[in-house]
Coordinates of C-alpha atoms and ligand atoms in Angstrom, one line a residue:
X1 CA 55.1 73.1 75.0
X2 CA 56.3 70.6 71.8
X3 CA 54.0 67.5 72.1
X4 CA 51.5 68.7 74.5
X5 CA 48.3 67.2 74.0
X6 CA 45.7 70.0 75.0
X7 CA 42.8 68.4 77.3
X8 CA 40.3 70.3 74.7
X9 CA 40.0 70.1 71.0
X10 CA 38.5 71.3 68.0
X11 CA 37.7 68.6 65.2
X12 CA 37.3 70.6 62.2
X13 CA 36.2 69.0 58.9
X14 CA 38.0 70.3 55.9
X15 CA 35.5 68.7 53.3
X16 CA 32.7 70.3 55.0
X17 CA 34.5 73.6 54.7
X18 CA 35.2 73.0 51.1
X19 CA 31.6 71.5 50.3
X20 CA 30.1 75.0 52.2
X21 CA 32.3 77.0 49.9
X22 CA 31.3 74.8 46.9
X23 CA 27.8 75.6 47.6
X24 CA 28.1 79.2 48.3
X25 CA 29.9 79.4 44.8
X26 CA 27.1 77.7 43.1
X27 CA 24.7 80.0 44.8
X28 CA 26.7 83.0 44.1
X29 CA 25.2 82.8 40.4
X30 CA 28.0 84.4 37.9
X31 CA 29.7 86.1 40.8
X32 CA 33.1 84.7 42.1
X33 CA 33.0 83.6 45.4
X34 CA 35.6 84.9 48.3
X35 CA 35.8 83.9 51.6
X36 CA 36.2 86.0 54.9
X37 CA 39.1 84.8 56.9
X38 CA 39.2 87.4 59.3
X39 CA 39.4 86.6 63.2
X40 CA 41.7 83.8 62.5
X41 CA 39.6 82.1 59.8
X42 CA 36.6 82.6 62.4
X43 CA 38.4 81.1 65.1
X44 CA 39.1 78.0 63.2
X45 CA 42.9 78.9 61.8
X46 CA 43.2 81.6 58.9
X47 CA 46.1 79.7 57.5
X48 CA 44.4 76.7 57.5
X49 CA 41.4 77.6 56.1
X50 CA 42.9 79.7 53.3
X51 CA 45.1 76.7 52.4
X52 CA 41.9 74.4 52.0
X53 CA 40.0 77.1 50.0
X54 CA 42.9 77.9 47.7
X55 CA 43.1 74.4 46.5
X56 CA 39.3 74.3 46.3
X57 CA 39.9 77.3 43.6
X58 CA 39.1 80.3 45.9
X59 CA 40.9 83.5 44.8
X60 CA 39.7 86.4 47.2
X61 CA 40.0 86.3 50.9
X62 CA 39.2 89.2 53.6
X63 CA 40.8 89.8 56.7
X64 CA 40.0 92.9 59.4
X65 CA 43.5 94.2 59.8
X66 CA 46.9 94.0 58.8
X67 CA 48.0 91.7 61.8
X68 CA 45.8 89.2 60.2
X69 CA 46.8 90.2 56.7
X70 CA 50.5 89.4 57.7
X71 CA 49.5 86.0 59.1
X72 CA 48.5 84.9 55.8
X73 CA 50.7 86.8 53.2
X74 CA 53.2 84.1 52.6
X75 CA 49.9 82.2 50.8
X76 CA 49.5 84.9 48.4
X77 CA 50.5 84.4 44.7
X78 CA 49.7 85.6 41.4
X79 CA 46.0 86.1 40.9
X80 CA 45.0 85.4 44.6
X81 CA 43.9 88.8 46.4
X82 CA 43.7 89.6 50.0
X83 CA 41.9 92.5 50.9
X84 CA 42.2 94.4 54.3
X85 CA 38.4 95.4 55.5
X86 CA 39.2 98.0 57.8
X87 CA 41.6 99.9 55.4
X88 CA 44.5 101.9 56.5
X89 CA 45.3 103.7 60.0
X90 CA 48.6 106.0 59.7
X91 CA 50.2 103.1 62.0
X92 CA 49.6 100.5 59.2
X93 CA 50.9 102.7 56.1
X94 CA 54.7 101.3 56.1
X95 CA 53.4 97.8 56.3
X96 CA 50.5 98.4 53.5
X97 CA 52.5 100.1 51.1
X98 CA 54.9 96.8 51.1
X99 CA 52.4 94.3 51.3
X100 CA 50.8 92.3 48.4
X101 CA 47.4 92.8 50.3
X102 CA 45.4 95.9 49.6
X103 CA 43.2 98.2 51.8
X104 CA 39.6 98.4 51.8
X105 CA 39.6 102.3 52.0
X106 CA 36.6 103.2 54.2
X107 CA 36.6 106.9 55.2
X108 CA 37.5 109.9 53.5
X109 CA 40.9 110.3 55.8
X110 CA 41.9 106.6 54.5
X111 CA 41.2 107.8 50.9
X112 CA 43.3 110.9 51.4
X113 CA 46.1 109.1 53.2
X114 CA 46.4 106.6 50.4
X115 CA 46.1 109.0 47.6
X116 CA 49.0 110.9 49.4
X117 CA 51.0 108.1 49.8
X118 CA 50.6 106.9 46.0
X119 CA 49.5 103.7 47.4
X120 CA 48.4 101.9 44.2
X121 CA 45.7 99.2 44.2
X122 CA 43.0 99.6 46.8
X123 CA 39.5 98.6 47.3
X124 CA 36.5 101.1 48.4
X125 CA 34.0 100.4 50.8
X126 CA 30.5 102.4 50.1
X127 CA 28.4 102.5 53.2
X128 CA 24.6 102.1 52.0
X129 CA 22.6 102.3 55.3
X130 CA 24.6 100.5 58.0
X131 CA 26.6 103.3 59.2
X132 CA 29.2 101.5 60.3
X133 CA 32.5 101.7 57.7
X134 CA 32.3 103.2 54.2
X135 CA 32.0 106.5 52.3
X136 CA 28.5 107.9 52.6
X137 CA 26.4 106.7 49.4
X138 CA 24.6 110.0 49.5
X139 CA 27.9 111.9 49.2
X140 CA 29.7 112.7 46.1
X141 CA 31.4 109.2 45.5
X142 CA 32.7 109.8 42.3
X143 CA 34.7 112.8 43.2
X144 CA 35.6 111.0 46.7
X145 CA 37.4 108.1 44.8
X146 CA 38.7 109.7 41.8
X147 CA 42.4 108.9 40.9
X148 CA 42.4 105.7 42.8
X149 CA 43.5 102.4 41.4
X150 CA 40.5 100.5 42.7
X151 CA 40.2 96.9 42.4
X152 CA 36.6 96.1 43.7
X153 CA 33.8 98.5 45.0
X154 CA 32.3 97.2 47.9
X155 CA 29.2 97.7 50.3
X156 CA 28.0 95.6 53.4
X157 CA 24.5 94.3 54.1
X158 CA 23.1 95.3 57.8
X159 CA 20.4 92.9 57.6
X160 CA 20.7 90.0 55.6
X161 CA 19.6 87.3 57.7
X162 CA 16.5 89.0 57.9
X163 CA 13.2 89.5 55.5
X164 CA 13.4 93.4 55.5
X165 CA 13.2 96.3 53.3
X166 CA 16.4 97.4 54.3
X167 CA 17.7 94.7 51.9
X168 CA 16.1 96.1 48.9
X169 CA 16.9 99.7 49.9
X170 CA 20.8 98.8 50.1
X171 CA 20.6 96.8 46.5
X172 CA 19.0 99.7 45.2
X173 CA 21.5 102.1 46.5
X174 CA 24.5 100.1 45.4
X175 CA 23.0 100.0 42.0
X176 CA 22.9 103.5 41.8
X177 CA 26.4 104.0 42.9
X178 CA 27.7 101.1 40.5
X179 CA 26.2 103.3 37.7
X180 CA 28.2 106.1 38.8
X181 CA 31.2 104.9 39.5
X182 CA 33.2 102.5 37.6
X183 CA 35.5 99.8 39.1
X184 CA 36.4 96.7 37.9
X185 CA 34.5 94.8 40.2
X186 CA 31.6 94.9 42.6
X187 CA 30.7 93.1 45.7
X188 CA 27.7 93.1 48.0
X189 CA 26.8 90.0 49.4
X190 CA 28.1 88.2 52.6
X191 CA 27.0 84.7 53.4
X192 CA 23.2 85.8 54.2
X193 CA 23.3 88.1 51.4
X194 CA 23.9 85.1 48.9
X195 CA 21.0 83.6 49.9
X196 CA 19.0 86.4 49.1
X197 CA 19.4 85.7 45.5
X198 CA 21.7 86.3 42.6
X199 CA 20.8 89.9 42.4
X200 CA 22.8 90.4 45.3
X201 CA 26.1 88.5 43.7
X202 CA 27.3 91.2 41.5
X203 CA 30.8 90.1 40.6
X204 CA 32.1 89.0 43.8
X205 CA 30.7 87.7 46.8
X206 CA 32.3 87.6 50.7
X207 CA 30.8 84.7 52.9
X208 CA 32.4 83.9 56.3
X209 CA 29.9 82.3 58.5
X210 CA 28.5 79.7 56.4
X211 CA 31.7 78.7 55.4
X212 CA 32.1 77.6 59.0
X213 CA 28.9 75.8 59.3
X214 CA 26.6 78.9 60.2
X215 CA 23.1 78.9 58.9
X216 CA 22.6 82.2 57.9
X217 CA 19.1 81.4 56.1
X218 CA 16.7 78.7 56.1
X219 CA 17.3 78.2 52.6
X220 CA 21.1 77.1 53.5
X221 CA 19.9 74.6 56.2
X222 CA 20.1 71.4 53.9
X223 CA 23.2 72.6 52.3
X224 CA 25.6 73.8 54.7
X225 CA 27.6 70.9 56.6
X226 CA 29.1 71.6 60.5
X227 CA 32.6 72.1 60.2
X228 CA 33.5 72.6 64.1
X229 CA 33.0 69.9 66.5
X230 CA 34.4 70.9 70.1
X231 CA 35.6 67.9 72.2
X232 CA 36.8 67.9 75.8
X233 CA 38.3 65.4 78.0
X234 CA 37.1 64.1 81.2
X235 CA 38.9 64.9 84.3
X236 CA 36.8 63.2 87.0
X237 CA 33.9 60.8 87.0
X238 CA 32.2 61.7 90.4
X239 CA 29.3 60.7 92.2
X240 CA 27.0 63.0 93.3
X241 CA 24.3 62.6 96.2
X242 CA 20.7 63.5 96.1
X243 CA 20.8 67.1 97.8
X244 CA 24.4 67.8 96.8
X245 CA 24.8 71.1 95.1
X246 CA 27.0 71.0 91.8
X247 CA 29.5 74.1 90.9
X248 CA 29.6 77.8 91.8
X249 CA 26.7 79.4 93.7
X250 CA 25.0 75.8 94.0
X251 CA 22.6 76.6 91.2
X252 CA 22.0 72.8 90.7
X253 CA 21.0 70.7 93.5
X254 CA 20.8 66.7 92.3
X255 CA 17.4 65.6 92.8
X256 CA 18.6 62.3 93.0
X257 CA 22.0 60.3 93.3
X258 CA 24.0 60.9 90.2
X259 CA 27.1 60.4 88.3
X260 CA 28.8 63.4 86.7
X261 CA 31.9 64.0 84.6
X262 CA 34.0 67.1 84.9
X263 CA 35.5 68.3 81.7
X264 CA 38.2 70.4 81.0
X265 CA 36.0 73.4 79.2
X266 CA 34.6 76.7 80.2
X267 CA 34.1 80.0 79.7
X268 CA 37.9 80.8 79.3
X269 CA 37.3 78.7 76.0
X270 CA 34.1 80.9 74.5
X271 CA 31.9 78.0 76.3
X272 CA 29.9 80.8 77.9
X273 CA 28.0 80.9 80.9
X274 CA 25.0 80.9 78.6
X275 CA 25.3 77.3 78.7
X276 CA 25.0 76.6 82.1
X277 CA 22.2 74.3 83.0
X278 CA 21.4 74.7 79.0
X279 CA 24.3 73.0 77.2
X280 CA 25.2 69.6 76.9
X281 CA 27.9 66.8 75.7
X282 CA 27.0 63.8 73.8
X283 CA 28.2 60.4 73.2
X284 CA 26.8 58.0 70.7
X285 CA 24.0 60.2 70.3
X286 CA 23.0 60.4 73.9
X287 CA 22.3 63.8 75.5
X288 CA 24.3 64.5 78.6
X289 CA 23.3 67.8 79.9
X290 CA 25.1 70.4 81.9
X291 CA 24.6 70.5 85.5
X292 CA 24.9 73.9 87.5
X293 CA 27.3 76.8 86.1
X294 CA 29.9 76.8 83.6
X295 CA 33.2 77.7 85.5
X296 CA 36.0 79.3 84.0
X297 CA 38.0 76.0 83.1
X298 CA 35.5 73.5 84.1
X299 CA 31.9 72.2 83.5
X300 CA 29.9 69.0 84.8
X301 CA 27.8 67.1 83.0
X302 CA 25.3 64.0 84.0
X303 CA 26.7 60.9 83.0
X304 CA 24.5 58.9 85.0
X305 CA 23.1 57.1 81.7
X306 CA 26.7 56.3 80.5
X307 CA 28.3 54.2 83.0
X308 CA 31.1 53.5 80.4
X309 CA 32.6 57.1 80.1
X310 CA 35.2 57.6 82.6
X311 CA 38.5 59.9 83.5
X312 CA 40.5 60.5 80.4
X313 CA 38.0 60.0 77.8
X314 CA 36.7 62.6 75.3
X315 CA 33.0 63.9 74.7
X316 CA 31.6 65.7 72.2
X317 CA 30.2 69.0 73.2
X318 CA 26.7 69.8 71.7
X319 CA 27.4 72.5 69.0
X320 CA 25.1 72.5 66.4
X321 CA 25.2 76.1 65.8
X322 CA 21.6 76.7 65.4
X323 CA 20.8 74.7 68.6
X324 CA 23.6 75.9 70.5
X325 CA 22.5 79.3 69.6
X326 CA 19.1 79.1 70.8
X327 CA 20.1 77.0 74.2
X328 CA 23.1 79.8 75.0
X329 CA 21.8 83.1 73.6
X330 CA 25.0 83.4 71.8
X331 CA 24.9 84.2 67.9
X332 CA 26.5 81.9 65.6
X333 CA 29.3 84.2 65.1
X334 CA 29.9 84.4 68.7
X335 CA 29.9 80.6 69.1
X336 CA 32.5 80.0 66.7
X337 CA 34.6 83.0 66.9
X338 CA 34.9 82.6 70.7
X339 CA 36.5 79.0 70.6
X340 CA 39.7 80.6 72.0
X341 CA 43.5 79.5 72.0
X342 CA 43.4 76.7 74.5
X343 CA 42.2 73.7 71.9
X344 CA 44.0 71.7 69.5
X345 CA 42.8 72.2 66.4
X346 CA 42.7 69.0 64.6
X347 CA 41.6 68.9 60.9
X348 CA 40.4 65.5 59.6
Ligands
PLP1 C1 32.3 89.7 58.2 C2 32.2 90.3 56.7 C3 31.7 89.5 55.7 C4 31.6 88.1 55.9 O1 30.3 87.9 56.5 P1 29.3 86.5 57.0 O2 28.3 87.0 57.8 O3 30.1 86.0 58.0 O4 28.9 85.7 55.9 C5 31.9 90.1 54.5 N1 31.7 91.4 54.4 C6 32.2 92.2 55.5 C7 32.6 93.3 55.1 C8 32.5 91.7 56.7 O5 33.0 92.3 57.5

């Protein structure tokens, strides 16, 4: 499908991405600021994101698994590090041993596997209260990591986007670990963790969401710029008469005569049904509300107020992450990582 122009696209703002990284780097205090580029760069495109952040000076990247590592490994050079957050399964060992990326060992089994293979440089994840991945902070971590060639010791905050005692508790536990376990670098904070203050920075921070325009904390709102703007093309402009129903299950019945635009966008594109009757498109600042249910591949918006828009034209989809999250019930993370493969991704 060379040369194919998709009927839906993401306009991606490379300057905003870099500006967000710079703000997060400044907020990280003395710590280096890395970047989480898992899930294909949160849906934007990992190669494109990493290329831009490398140019801006970012040196430390994080992906989830070895498939994601393989997709960006060609961008690695001396002084650039790529850590694989889920560590190594048995199935990953051949790739991992030959890779310039390194695993974040997360379980005693992974540590044993890596040690037995003489795996070399690695990171280690300590669980300090989330009970997801990582060696238990209450265990004998000193013994558990003995002999590993550790680059970074990590932990991850469970509730950094909330004002809760757990943040201070995890910070304290991580500090205690740091006293006992010696590593070249320590890393705790994600985007929201950076906003908790430089105490959380240690040597390296790992923002994801905020790089891509997500607002992890009210203090970021004035500084983080939007990066992702979905746009969809109009397939049909259509007249709807008073009393007519629109879309599946006839959930919207027109109270008066209307004009709608049917857009090439649906829940298969991550525009989930939570936007039914709640989302909107925009044109020159005018809000064009979604009418009825979002279909798999289509959605209708009210363009009665905009007689100028017709077939073939493009509309912005209202996607301010805070507002879209409130409207749809989806998290900001779900809103960007769900955007899917059918969009053309255009960097501006
Ligand atoms: C996803 C992830 C991050 C980035 O988190 P954001 O909330 O997107 O900033 C950092 N560290 C780990 C271990 C992660 O899984």
